[in-house]
Amino acid sequence: MEAAKLAAQLTQHQKNALETIANQMARPGRGLLAADESVPTLGKRLVAAGLVNDEEMRRAYREVLFSHPDLGEYLSGAILFSETLGQRAVKDAEGRLFPALLQSKGVLPGVKVDLGLEPLDYSARETHTKGMNDLMERCQEFYAQGARFAKWRAVIRIDEAANLPTRACMQINSAELARYAAICQACGLVPIVEPEILIEGAHSAETFARVTEAALSEVYYTLAQAKVFLEGTLLKPQMIMPGVDSPSEGRPRPEEAARRTLEALRRRVPPAVPGVVFLSGGQTEEQATQNLNLINQLAKQPASSLRPSSTTCPWILSFSFGRSLQASVLATWDGKDENYEKAMEVAGALAKANAQAQLGEYQGPHPSVLKGQSLHETNRGWGASARVGGGKGESAAGATATVSPSGETAA
Amino acid sequence: MMGKAPSLVTGLDGFRHVRSPRIQTMANKKLKLCQAMKIFSSLLLASLVTTCSAFVPLNQVLNVTPIKTRGRFTALKMVSRAEKENPYMEELKANARKIGGRGRGILASDESNATTGKRLEAVGVENTEENRRKWRELLYTAPGLGQYISGAIMFDETLYQKTAEGKPFVDVLAEQNIIPGIKVDTGLQNMFGTDGETATQGLDGLGDRCKAYYTQGARFAKWRAVLKVDDRDLPSEKAIWENAHALARYAAIAQENGLVPIVEPEVTLGPGTYSIERTAFISERVNSIVMNWLNRYDVVLDAILLKPNMILPGLDAPIASKEEVAKYTVQVMKRSIPPAVPSIHFLSGGMGEEEATLNLQQLQKEYPDSPWSLTFSYGRALQSSTLKTWSGKQENWKAAQDILVKLAQANSQAQLGQFVEGTHPSPGGGRILQALRLGGAGK
């Protein structure tokens, strides 16, 4: 098949380049900032903060995120939205484009290359991801603009009463991830493979863990059949936790959730993958940091007392946080230039806390200014074509399905 | 392209495309059709890529559950209760870790009566039950063997045998701190319409046999799947699926009955000049398919052992250096075996005794602190010189045991990365080959 042919054509030189980038992205004490929200998704948040959603506002906001001078000590990369690749930092002395600005700090620029979710015809509440049309040409253009890695978000929904996910949904999304990965690698971009399993629902952590294992099995099997060069990829999964609507009694302690996360990853992710970067997916800023910290502390312990020197987790376990690195920044900035310095400091502090968590060395207090506020958003990523079928899991208060006029661009 | 100048069009994602107006119009008209086609072709693509979807029942593929079912809780099909409900689970994981402990490996002494007979006859010993019993007694009572050997795989007959003084072999092994294992497959059978490829038999009644073996004292099992490789056509898709499926089914049944399954997808060293890259490519492919089948059958990877081949070129190609072997072997394992598998026990599969030890040590250098133990499950590489030394003569008994323990020690040192080159007890030995034997090993 096409993806396999592409992958088989990678020269050793190309593979070395991809592996170098992937190892740069996945290294100790560093992680990724996910700043690739589409126009409607970011717009929702700007509007909720009382700001106008126009190109300049989005540009100015991203500038706040990227400007901290020490950012490169905490971030190895930042995922950008395609629009942002071509925007400039006006406060920068040289007025550099964002990719160049990030590179100068030692932060690799990446780009979201998918075009949002679309429901599957035979299973309306399940989705596949759009963006395969002219993906090759777009990736070549992104590379020319300075991007060195890419991201594609596939979504899998658990709904026990409706027998979701279906195996076919997992197969379709895995096939798309494999094809996307092969195309990216042919264009010199390291693909972040993101099979996000939603935390919407009332399922237990155990169910979530088993579905994660099933999904990751499908993903890595498909990547292997497509001969994707695993050493030049990263994985972006969700941390294992019970569904947001599950009862609060019987919820596992954070240590238990961390243990389940490591167990699931160890059972499915081959050592050739250099890094696993977690999405924050609606945890509070503080929870995300604490959970990452726990995971890394646990990962340092040997899996077997009979082999004390063995590596429990041969991949770097780090972060690719969006909301958990940004919510306080947006709140602090509030669109006002006089808050710029303060907001930039908050951005740096959030990144630093998570960098420490990657080393298992995070100590509070957490720099978040939004203690306790959930950052969960339902139906993130659905475009106008979404037949947002009713059903459980959609909280009445938080129904934030994006129905934008342009229809296509969704997170 | 068509006479009209192309225009810069801002695409829906903000990215600027160079599009001719003609193509733009076509694109607009066909957008809806393309979307529908894409969903269909994705489905087709998915079923082409993952051909195992042919096994998914249609009602699961087209799972459109009407809203009426809301309120009636149905267990998620994907979530298995196998792990949770298996009372042996903790014991299985502990045994797997123990067998894969540092500095030790497995003695593969599970040759069927027919295969054992061939070996005995080669040194002038008649193939009788008593001779087979004597030969295994020699192996299992070798003093100090348990320092280097964590598990011994036995054939059915052997599991029930005793020393000349009447002590059961399982007790002898327990005293040596060696866990008894049992071969549970019943041999290879030709797959019709292939170029000599085989399927492994033994699933019928496997559960009951495993129960009996557990009662007798076995704590792990072994099933050998064999795949032939050449430059082009082998192994066939059919052979890979058949062997992967059988391995997965066997592993599930073994775990259900308290036996840690050794999963052995052997890409066998065979004639030809196929390259080491070819073997690596095929082994990686086979491993990833086997892993996927294990996952589909809810086999718990923390409670299996893997027994793969090292990556070698064909018999008629130049012998690869240990550095090359280690490089490709580690690469294949890193790409296909998740860290939860506690231990990887490489088969010797025809390598000479010294070659097997040196290659094993090179693996440790190539990937120190690997998540799984990189160790051995050697048959011929531990027994060949031992058998020759014994040759059925009582006066050679001690010397034969001595060389067995020295060979085990050499491989143990290699596993620790501490073997001193040039000190091998069986230096300079050539390849120890045996043909694939068909027709059922249940004898």
PDB file of C-alpha atoms in Angstrom, chain A residues 4-253:
ATOM      1  CA  ALA A   4       4.348   1.378   3.028  1.00  0.00           C
ATOM      2  CA  LYS A   5       5.921   2.288  -0.305  1.00  0.00           C
ATOM      3  CA  LEU A   6       6.632   5.775   0.969  1.00  0.00           C
ATOM      4  CA  ALA A   7       8.117   4.495   4.177  1.00  0.00           C
ATOM      5  CA  ALA A   8      10.253   1.943   2.377  1.00  0.00           C
ATOM      6  CA  GLN A   9      11.785   4.711   0.295  1.00  0.00           C
ATOM      7  CA  LEU A  10      13.237   6.580   3.258  1.00  0.00           C
ATOM      8  CA  THR A  11      16.994   6.746   2.902  1.00  0.00           C
ATOM      9  CA  GLN A  12      19.301   6.169   5.851  1.00  0.00           C
ATOM     10  CA  HIS A  13      20.118   9.869   5.753  1.00  0.00           C
ATOM     11  CA  GLN A  14      16.441  10.778   6.063  1.00  0.00           C
ATOM     12  CA  LYS A  15      15.978   8.297   8.875  1.00  0.00           C
ATOM     13  CA  ASN A  16      18.943   9.740  10.757  1.00  0.00           C
ATOM     14  CA  ALA A  17      17.498  13.235  10.424  1.00  0.00           C
ATOM     15  CA  LEU A  18      14.108  12.127  11.702  1.00  0.00           C
ATOM     16  CA  GLU A  19      15.636  10.216  14.590  1.00  0.00           C
ATOM     17  CA  THR A  20      17.717  13.233  15.574  1.00  0.00           C
ATOM     18  CA  ILE A  21      14.650  15.481  15.658  1.00  0.00           C
ATOM     19  CA  ALA A  22      12.635  12.927  17.616  1.00  0.00           C
ATOM     20  CA  ASN A  23      15.419  12.573  20.190  1.00  0.00           C
ATOM     21  CA  GLN A  24      15.624  16.311  20.475  1.00  0.00           C
ATOM     22  CA  MET A  25      11.903  16.508  21.164  1.00  0.00           C
ATOM     23  CA  ALA A  26      12.002  13.677  23.688  1.00  0.00           C
ATOM     24  CA  ARG A  27      14.755  14.467  26.146  1.00  0.00           C
ATOM     25  CA  PRO A  28      14.934  14.708  29.923  1.00  0.00           C
ATOM     26  CA  GLY A  29      13.597  17.854  31.555  1.00  0.00           C
ATOM     27  CA  ARG A  30      11.778  19.058  28.451  1.00  0.00           C
ATOM     28  CA  GLY A  31       8.351  18.768  26.880  1.00  0.00           C
ATOM     29  CA  LEU A  32       6.059  20.224  24.251  1.00  0.00           C
ATOM     30  CA  LEU A  33       3.731  23.197  24.296  1.00  0.00           C
ATOM     31  CA  ALA A  34       0.599  22.459  22.276  1.00  0.00           C
ATOM     32  CA  ALA A  35      -0.379  25.881  20.919  1.00  0.00           C
ATOM     33  CA  ASP A  36      -2.052  24.574  17.783  1.00  0.00           C
ATOM     34  CA  GLU A  37      -5.687  25.357  18.522  1.00  0.00           C
ATOM     35  CA  SER A  38      -7.656  25.971  15.367  1.00  0.00           C
ATOM     36  CA  VAL A  39      -9.385  29.289  14.752  1.00  0.00           C
ATOM     37  CA  PRO A  40     -12.759  28.236  16.210  1.00  0.00           C
ATOM     38  CA  THR A  41     -11.289  26.413  19.205  1.00  0.00           C
ATOM     39  CA  LEU A  42      -9.048  29.279  20.211  1.00  0.00           C
ATOM     40  CA  GLY A  43     -11.850  31.637  19.374  1.00  0.00           C
ATOM     41  CA  LYS A  44     -14.101  29.999  21.953  1.00  0.00           C
ATOM     42  CA  ARG A  45     -11.511  30.636  24.643  1.00  0.00           C
ATOM     43  CA  LEU A  46     -10.750  34.192  23.558  1.00  0.00           C
ATOM     44  CA  VAL A  47     -14.414  35.053  23.446  1.00  0.00           C
ATOM     45  CA  ALA A  48     -14.967  33.456  26.841  1.00  0.00           C
ATOM     46  CA  ALA A  49     -12.226  35.788  28.133  1.00  0.00           C
ATOM     47  CA  GLY A  50     -14.015  38.736  26.611  1.00  0.00           C
ATOM     48  CA  LEU A  51     -11.606  39.152  23.695  1.00  0.00           C
ATOM     49  CA  VAL A  52     -12.186  39.430  19.965  1.00  0.00           C
ATOM     50  CA  ASN A  53     -11.264  36.439  17.834  1.00  0.00           C
ATOM     51  CA  ASP A  54      -9.285  38.002  15.017  1.00  0.00           C
ATOM     52  CA  GLU A  55      -5.952  37.220  13.453  1.00  0.00           C
ATOM     53  CA  GLU A  56      -4.088  39.931  15.365  1.00  0.00           C
ATOM     54  CA  MET A  57      -5.485  38.809  18.703  1.00  0.00           C
ATOM     55  CA  ARG A  58      -4.439  35.244  18.000  1.00  0.00           C
ATOM     56  CA  ARG A  59      -1.013  36.415  16.919  1.00  0.00           C
ATOM     57  CA  ALA A  60      -0.554  38.584  19.998  1.00  0.00           C
ATOM     58  CA  TYR A  61      -1.660  35.768  22.274  1.00  0.00           C
ATOM     59  CA  ARG A  62       0.775  33.291  20.732  1.00  0.00           C
ATOM     60  CA  GLU A  63       3.520  35.883  21.075  1.00  0.00           C
ATOM     61  CA  VAL A  64       2.913  35.946  24.818  1.00  0.00           C
ATOM     62  CA  LEU A  65       3.260  32.171  24.893  1.00  0.00           C
ATOM     63  CA  PHE A  66       6.520  32.081  22.958  1.00  0.00           C
ATOM     64  CA  SER A  67       8.386  35.041  24.381  1.00  0.00           C
ATOM     65  CA  HIS A  68       9.852  33.929  27.682  1.00  0.00           C
ATOM     66  CA  PRO A  69      13.638  34.097  27.301  1.00  0.00           C
ATOM     67  CA  ASP A  70      14.265  30.795  29.125  1.00  0.00           C
ATOM     68  CA  LEU A  71      11.611  28.855  27.295  1.00  0.00           C
ATOM     69  CA  GLY A  72      14.191  26.573  25.710  1.00  0.00           C
ATOM     70  CA  GLU A  73      15.181  25.268  29.133  1.00  0.00           C
ATOM     71  CA  TYR A  74      11.725  23.789  29.646  1.00  0.00           C
ATOM     72  CA  LEU A  75      10.381  23.144  26.158  1.00  0.00           C
ATOM     73  CA  SER A  76      11.906  21.044  23.412  1.00  0.00           C
ATOM     74  CA  GLY A  77       9.174  21.945  20.938  1.00  0.00           C
ATOM     75  CA  ALA A  78       5.971  23.841  20.353  1.00  0.00           C
ATOM     76  CA  ILE A  79       3.100  22.686  18.132  1.00  0.00           C
ATOM     77  CA  LEU A  80       1.727  25.548  16.068  1.00  0.00           C
ATOM     78  CA  PHE A  81      -1.429  26.049  14.081  1.00  0.00           C
ATOM     79  CA  SER A  82      -0.687  26.496  10.367  1.00  0.00           C
ATOM     80  CA  GLU A  83      -1.662  30.191  10.466  1.00  0.00           C
ATOM     81  CA  THR A  84       0.846  30.821  13.247  1.00  0.00           C
ATOM     82  CA  LEU A  85       3.770  29.508  11.194  1.00  0.00           C
ATOM     83  CA  GLY A  86       3.537  32.606   9.032  1.00  0.00           C
ATOM     84  CA  GLN A  87       3.056  35.165  11.806  1.00  0.00           C
ATOM     85  CA  ARG A  88       5.651  37.431  13.374  1.00  0.00           C
ATOM     86  CA  ALA A  89       6.698  38.502  16.846  1.00  0.00           C
ATOM     87  CA  VAL A  90       6.335  42.282  16.814  1.00  0.00           C
ATOM     88  CA  LYS A  91       8.069  42.783  20.147  1.00  0.00           C
ATOM     89  CA  ASP A  92      11.069  40.900  18.863  1.00  0.00           C
ATOM     90  CA  ALA A  93      13.975  43.214  17.962  1.00  0.00           C
ATOM     91  CA  GLU A  94      14.344  41.566  14.572  1.00  0.00           C
ATOM     92  CA  GLY A  95      10.633  41.055  14.069  1.00  0.00           C
ATOM     93  CA  ARG A  96      11.190  37.383  13.429  1.00  0.00           C
ATOM     94  CA  LEU A  97       8.609  34.898  12.283  1.00  0.00           C
ATOM     95  CA  PHE A  98       7.503  32.596  15.072  1.00  0.00           C
ATOM     96  CA  PRO A  99       9.364  29.508  13.780  1.00  0.00           C
ATOM     97  CA  ALA A 100      12.619  31.427  13.719  1.00  0.00           C
ATOM     98  CA  LEU A 101      11.968  32.944  17.135  1.00  0.00           C
ATOM     99  CA  LEU A 102      11.326  29.523  18.634  1.00  0.00           C
ATOM    100  CA  GLN A 103      14.359  28.013  16.932  1.00  0.00           C
ATOM    101  CA  SER A 104      16.521  30.757  18.372  1.00  0.00           C
ATOM    102  CA  LYS A 105      15.480  29.635  21.849  1.00  0.00           C
ATOM    103  CA  GLY A 106      16.174  25.993  21.020  1.00  0.00           C
ATOM    104  CA  VAL A 107      12.487  25.161  20.775  1.00  0.00           C
ATOM    105  CA  LEU A 108      11.607  23.104  17.687  1.00  0.00           C
ATOM    106  CA  PRO A 109       8.557  24.358  15.790  1.00  0.00           C
ATOM    107  CA  GLY A 110       5.900  21.794  14.934  1.00  0.00           C
ATOM    108  CA  VAL A 111       2.562  22.060  13.146  1.00  0.00           C
ATOM    109  CA  LYS A 112      -0.907  20.562  13.359  1.00  0.00           C
ATOM    110  CA  VAL A 113      -1.631  19.023   9.978  1.00  0.00           C
ATOM    111  CA  ASP A 114      -5.061  17.507  10.455  1.00  0.00           C
ATOM    112  CA  LEU A 115      -8.272  19.368   9.605  1.00  0.00           C
ATOM    113  CA  GLY A 116     -10.491  18.220  12.416  1.00  0.00           C
ATOM    114  CA  LEU A 117     -12.931  15.416  13.039  1.00  0.00           C
ATOM    115  CA  GLU A 118     -15.719  14.037  10.964  1.00  0.00           C
ATOM    116  CA  PRO A 119     -18.322  11.476  12.042  1.00  0.00           C
ATOM    117  CA  LEU A 120     -18.209   7.987  10.626  1.00  0.00           C
ATOM    118  CA  ASP A 121     -21.259   7.282   8.478  1.00  0.00           C
ATOM    119  CA  TYR A 122     -22.015   3.958  10.070  1.00  0.00           C
ATOM    120  CA  SER A 123     -21.416   5.135  13.635  1.00  0.00           C
ATOM    121  CA  ALA A 124     -22.422   8.725  14.123  1.00  0.00           C
ATOM    122  CA  ARG A 125     -20.808   9.250  17.499  1.00  0.00           C
ATOM    123  CA  GLU A 126     -17.449   7.985  16.319  1.00  0.00           C
ATOM    124  CA  THR A 127     -15.105   9.967  14.145  1.00  0.00           C
ATOM    125  CA  HIS A 128     -12.262   9.781  11.768  1.00  0.00           C
ATOM    126  CA  THR A 129      -9.909  12.688  11.079  1.00  0.00           C
ATOM    127  CA  LYS A 130      -9.810  14.882   7.990  1.00  0.00           C
ATOM    128  CA  GLY A 131      -6.771  16.268   6.258  1.00  0.00           C
ATOM    129  CA  MET A 132      -5.415  13.547   4.020  1.00  0.00           C
ATOM    130  CA  ASN A 133      -6.108  15.501   0.822  1.00  0.00           C
ATOM    131  CA  ASP A 134      -2.891  17.171  -0.341  1.00  0.00           C
ATOM    132  CA  LEU A 135      -1.240  16.336   2.955  1.00  0.00           C
ATOM    133  CA  MET A 136       2.033  15.694   1.162  1.00  0.00           C
ATOM    134  CA  GLU A 137       2.064  19.162  -0.443  1.00  0.00           C
ATOM    135  CA  ARG A 138       1.066  20.875   2.798  1.00  0.00           C
ATOM    136  CA  CYS A 139       3.784  19.056   4.732  1.00  0.00           C
ATOM    137  CA  GLN A 140       6.388  20.143   2.199  1.00  0.00           C
ATOM    138  CA  GLU A 141       5.200  23.725   2.586  1.00  0.00           C
ATOM    139  CA  PHE A 142       5.252  23.490   6.390  1.00  0.00           C
ATOM    140  CA  TYR A 143       8.778  22.139   6.305  1.00  0.00           C
ATOM    141  CA  ALA A 144       9.815  25.089   4.134  1.00  0.00           C
ATOM    142  CA  GLN A 145       8.252  27.389   6.714  1.00  0.00           C
ATOM    143  CA  GLY A 146      10.446  25.879   9.426  1.00  0.00           C
ATOM    144  CA  ALA A 147       8.320  23.144  10.961  1.00  0.00           C
ATOM    145  CA  ARG A 148      10.226  20.022  11.939  1.00  0.00           C
ATOM    146  CA  PHE A 149       7.468  17.891  13.383  1.00  0.00           C
ATOM    147  CA  ALA A 150       3.739  17.413  12.919  1.00  0.00           C
ATOM    148  CA  LYS A 151       0.687  16.338  14.833  1.00  0.00           C
ATOM    149  CA  TRP A 152      -2.502  14.536  13.837  1.00  0.00           C
ATOM    150  CA  ARG A 153      -5.284  13.955  16.340  1.00  0.00           C
ATOM    151  CA  ALA A 154      -7.426  10.837  16.080  1.00  0.00           C
ATOM    152  CA  VAL A 155     -10.229  10.473  18.599  1.00  0.00           C
ATOM    153  CA  ILE A 156     -11.763   7.369  20.077  1.00  0.00           C
ATOM    154  CA  ARG A 157     -14.860   7.499  22.231  1.00  0.00           C
ATOM    155  CA  ILE A 158     -15.842   5.080  24.988  1.00  0.00           C
ATOM    156  CA  ASP A 159     -19.526   4.525  25.571  1.00  0.00           C
ATOM    157  CA  GLU A 160     -20.212   1.249  27.282  1.00  0.00           C
ATOM    158  CA  ALA A 161     -23.970   1.326  26.785  1.00  0.00           C
ATOM    159  CA  ALA A 162     -23.569   1.899  23.058  1.00  0.00           C
ATOM    160  CA  ASN A 163     -20.731  -0.620  22.645  1.00  0.00           C
ATOM    161  CA  LEU A 164     -18.207   2.006  21.628  1.00  0.00           C
ATOM    162  CA  PRO A 165     -15.516   2.032  20.456  1.00  0.00           C
ATOM    163  CA  THR A 166     -16.078  -0.316  17.551  1.00  0.00           C
ATOM    164  CA  ARG A 167     -13.079  -2.179  16.274  1.00  0.00           C
ATOM    165  CA  ALA A 168     -13.622  -0.726  12.818  1.00  0.00           C
ATOM    166  CA  CYS A 169     -13.337   2.791  14.211  1.00  0.00           C
ATOM    167  CA  MET A 170      -9.996   1.902  15.751  1.00  0.00           C
ATOM    168  CA  GLN A 171      -8.839   0.318  12.511  1.00  0.00           C
ATOM    169  CA  ILE A 172      -9.850   3.301  10.384  1.00  0.00           C
ATOM    170  CA  ASN A 173      -8.174   5.785  12.693  1.00  0.00           C
ATOM    171  CA  SER A 174      -5.068   3.630  12.919  1.00  0.00           C
ATOM    172  CA  ALA A 175      -4.892   3.379   9.138  1.00  0.00           C
ATOM    173  CA  GLU A 176      -5.122   7.164   8.872  1.00  0.00           C
ATOM    174  CA  LEU A 177      -2.460   7.656  11.520  1.00  0.00           C
ATOM    175  CA  ALA A 178      -0.149   5.276   9.667  1.00  0.00           C
ATOM    176  CA  ARG A 179      -0.651   7.002   6.343  1.00  0.00           C
ATOM    177  CA  TYR A 180      -0.194  10.439   7.919  1.00  0.00           C
ATOM    178  CA  ALA A 181       2.989   9.255   9.631  1.00  0.00           C
ATOM    179  CA  ALA A 182       4.475   7.847   6.435  1.00  0.00           C
ATOM    180  CA  ILE A 183       3.725  11.044   4.505  1.00  0.00           C
ATOM    181  CA  CYS A 184       5.215  13.249   7.230  1.00  0.00           C
ATOM    182  CA  GLN A 185       8.386  11.229   7.382  1.00  0.00           C
ATOM    183  CA  ALA A 186       8.761  11.417   3.611  1.00  0.00           C
ATOM    184  CA  CYS A 187       8.645  15.211   4.016  1.00  0.00           C
ATOM    185  CA  GLY A 188      11.179  15.334   6.837  1.00  0.00           C
ATOM    186  CA  LEU A 189       8.659  15.923   9.623  1.00  0.00           C
ATOM    187  CA  VAL A 190       8.564  13.751  12.743  1.00  0.00           C
ATOM    188  CA  PRO A 191       4.934  12.669  13.199  1.00  0.00           C
ATOM    189  CA  ILE A 192       3.367  12.792  16.653  1.00  0.00           C
ATOM    190  CA  VAL A 193       0.877   9.939  16.649  1.00  0.00           C
ATOM    191  CA  GLU A 194      -2.112  10.954  18.764  1.00  0.00           C
ATOM    192  CA  PRO A 195      -4.834   8.368  19.368  1.00  0.00           C
ATOM    193  CA  GLU A 196      -6.776  10.300  21.989  1.00  0.00           C
ATOM    194  CA  ILE A 197      -9.272   8.292  23.953  1.00  0.00           C
ATOM    195  CA  LEU A 198     -11.805  10.705  25.355  1.00  0.00           C
ATOM    196  CA  ILE A 199     -12.366  10.953  29.079  1.00  0.00           C
ATOM    197  CA  GLU A 200     -16.034  11.766  28.443  1.00  0.00           C
ATOM    198  CA  GLY A 201     -18.255   9.080  29.854  1.00  0.00           C
ATOM    199  CA  ALA A 202     -18.953   7.164  33.025  1.00  0.00           C
ATOM    200  CA  HIS A 203     -16.485   4.328  32.542  1.00  0.00           C
ATOM    201  CA  SER A 204     -14.003   3.187  35.162  1.00  0.00           C
ATOM    202  CA  ALA A 205     -10.267   3.663  34.992  1.00  0.00           C
ATOM    203  CA  GLU A 206      -9.903  -0.045  34.361  1.00  0.00           C
ATOM    204  CA  THR A 207     -12.135   0.129  31.297  1.00  0.00           C
ATOM    205  CA  PHE A 208     -10.182   3.122  30.099  1.00  0.00           C
ATOM    206  CA  ALA A 209      -6.955   1.195  30.520  1.00  0.00           C
ATOM    207  CA  ARG A 210      -8.198  -1.815  28.577  1.00  0.00           C
ATOM    208  CA  VAL A 211      -9.533   0.334  25.734  1.00  0.00           C
ATOM    209  CA  THR A 212      -6.217   2.180  25.664  1.00  0.00           C
ATOM    210  CA  GLU A 213      -4.416  -1.140  25.343  1.00  0.00           C
ATOM    211  CA  ALA A 214      -6.707  -2.250  22.522  1.00  0.00           C
ATOM    212  CA  ALA A 215      -6.285   1.042  20.674  1.00  0.00           C
ATOM    213  CA  LEU A 216      -2.516   1.138  21.066  1.00  0.00           C
ATOM    214  CA  SER A 217      -2.280  -2.469  19.904  1.00  0.00           C
ATOM    215  CA  GLU A 218      -4.132  -1.537  16.721  1.00  0.00           C
ATOM    216  CA  VAL A 219      -2.030   1.594  16.240  1.00  0.00           C
ATOM    217  CA  TYR A 220       1.359  -0.063  16.569  1.00  0.00           C
ATOM    218  CA  TYR A 221       0.329  -3.063  14.527  1.00  0.00           C
ATOM    219  CA  THR A 222      -0.807  -0.764  11.721  1.00  0.00           C
ATOM    220  CA  LEU A 223       2.298   1.395  11.938  1.00  0.00           C
ATOM    221  CA  ALA A 224       4.372  -1.780  11.667  1.00  0.00           C
ATOM    222  CA  GLN A 225       2.477  -2.994   8.606  1.00  0.00           C
ATOM    223  CA  ALA A 226       2.963   0.431   7.009  1.00  0.00           C
ATOM    224  CA  LYS A 227       6.656   0.192   7.929  1.00  0.00           C
ATOM    225  CA  VAL A 228       6.650   3.574   9.612  1.00  0.00           C
ATOM    226  CA  PHE A 229      10.081   4.354  11.072  1.00  0.00           C
ATOM    227  CA  LEU A 230       9.228   4.172  14.770  1.00  0.00           C
ATOM    228  CA  GLU A 231      12.482   5.749  15.956  1.00  0.00           C
ATOM    229  CA  GLY A 232      11.298   8.907  14.185  1.00  0.00           C
ATOM    230  CA  THR A 233       7.863   9.184  15.804  1.00  0.00           C
ATOM    231  CA  LEU A 234       6.387  10.189  19.146  1.00  0.00           C
ATOM    232  CA  LEU A 235       3.210   8.997  20.860  1.00  0.00           C
ATOM    233  CA  LYS A 236       0.661  11.386  22.375  1.00  0.00           C
ATOM    234  CA  PRO A 237      -1.818   9.508  24.568  1.00  0.00           C
ATOM    235  CA  GLN A 238      -4.162  10.433  27.378  1.00  0.00           C
ATOM    236  CA  MET A 239      -3.198   9.583  30.966  1.00  0.00           C
ATOM    237  CA  ILE A 240      -5.342   6.772  32.291  1.00  0.00           C
ATOM    238  CA  MET A 241      -8.195   7.995  34.465  1.00  0.00           C
ATOM    239  CA  PRO A 242     -11.871   7.244  35.017  1.00  0.00           C
ATOM    240  CA  GLY A 243     -14.463   8.997  32.866  1.00  0.00           C
ATOM    241  CA  VAL A 244     -15.516  12.484  33.898  1.00  0.00           C
ATOM    242  CA  ASP A 245     -19.028  11.265  34.665  1.00  0.00           C
ATOM    243  CA  SER A 246     -18.006   8.259  36.693  1.00  0.00           C
ATOM    244  CA  PRO A 247     -19.023   8.261  40.369  1.00  0.00           C
ATOM    245  CA  SER A 248     -16.598   9.939  42.720  1.00  0.00           C
ATOM    246  CA  GLU A 249     -16.584   7.016  45.136  1.00  0.00           C
ATOM    247  CA  GLY A 250     -14.290   4.310  43.953  1.00  0.00           C
ATOM    248  CA  ARG A 251     -12.183   6.640  41.887  1.00  0.00           C
ATOM    249  CA  PRO A 252      -8.572   5.500  42.034  1.00  0.00           C
ATOM    250  CA  ARG A 253      -5.957   7.544  43.825  1.00  0.00           C
TER     251      ARG A 253
END
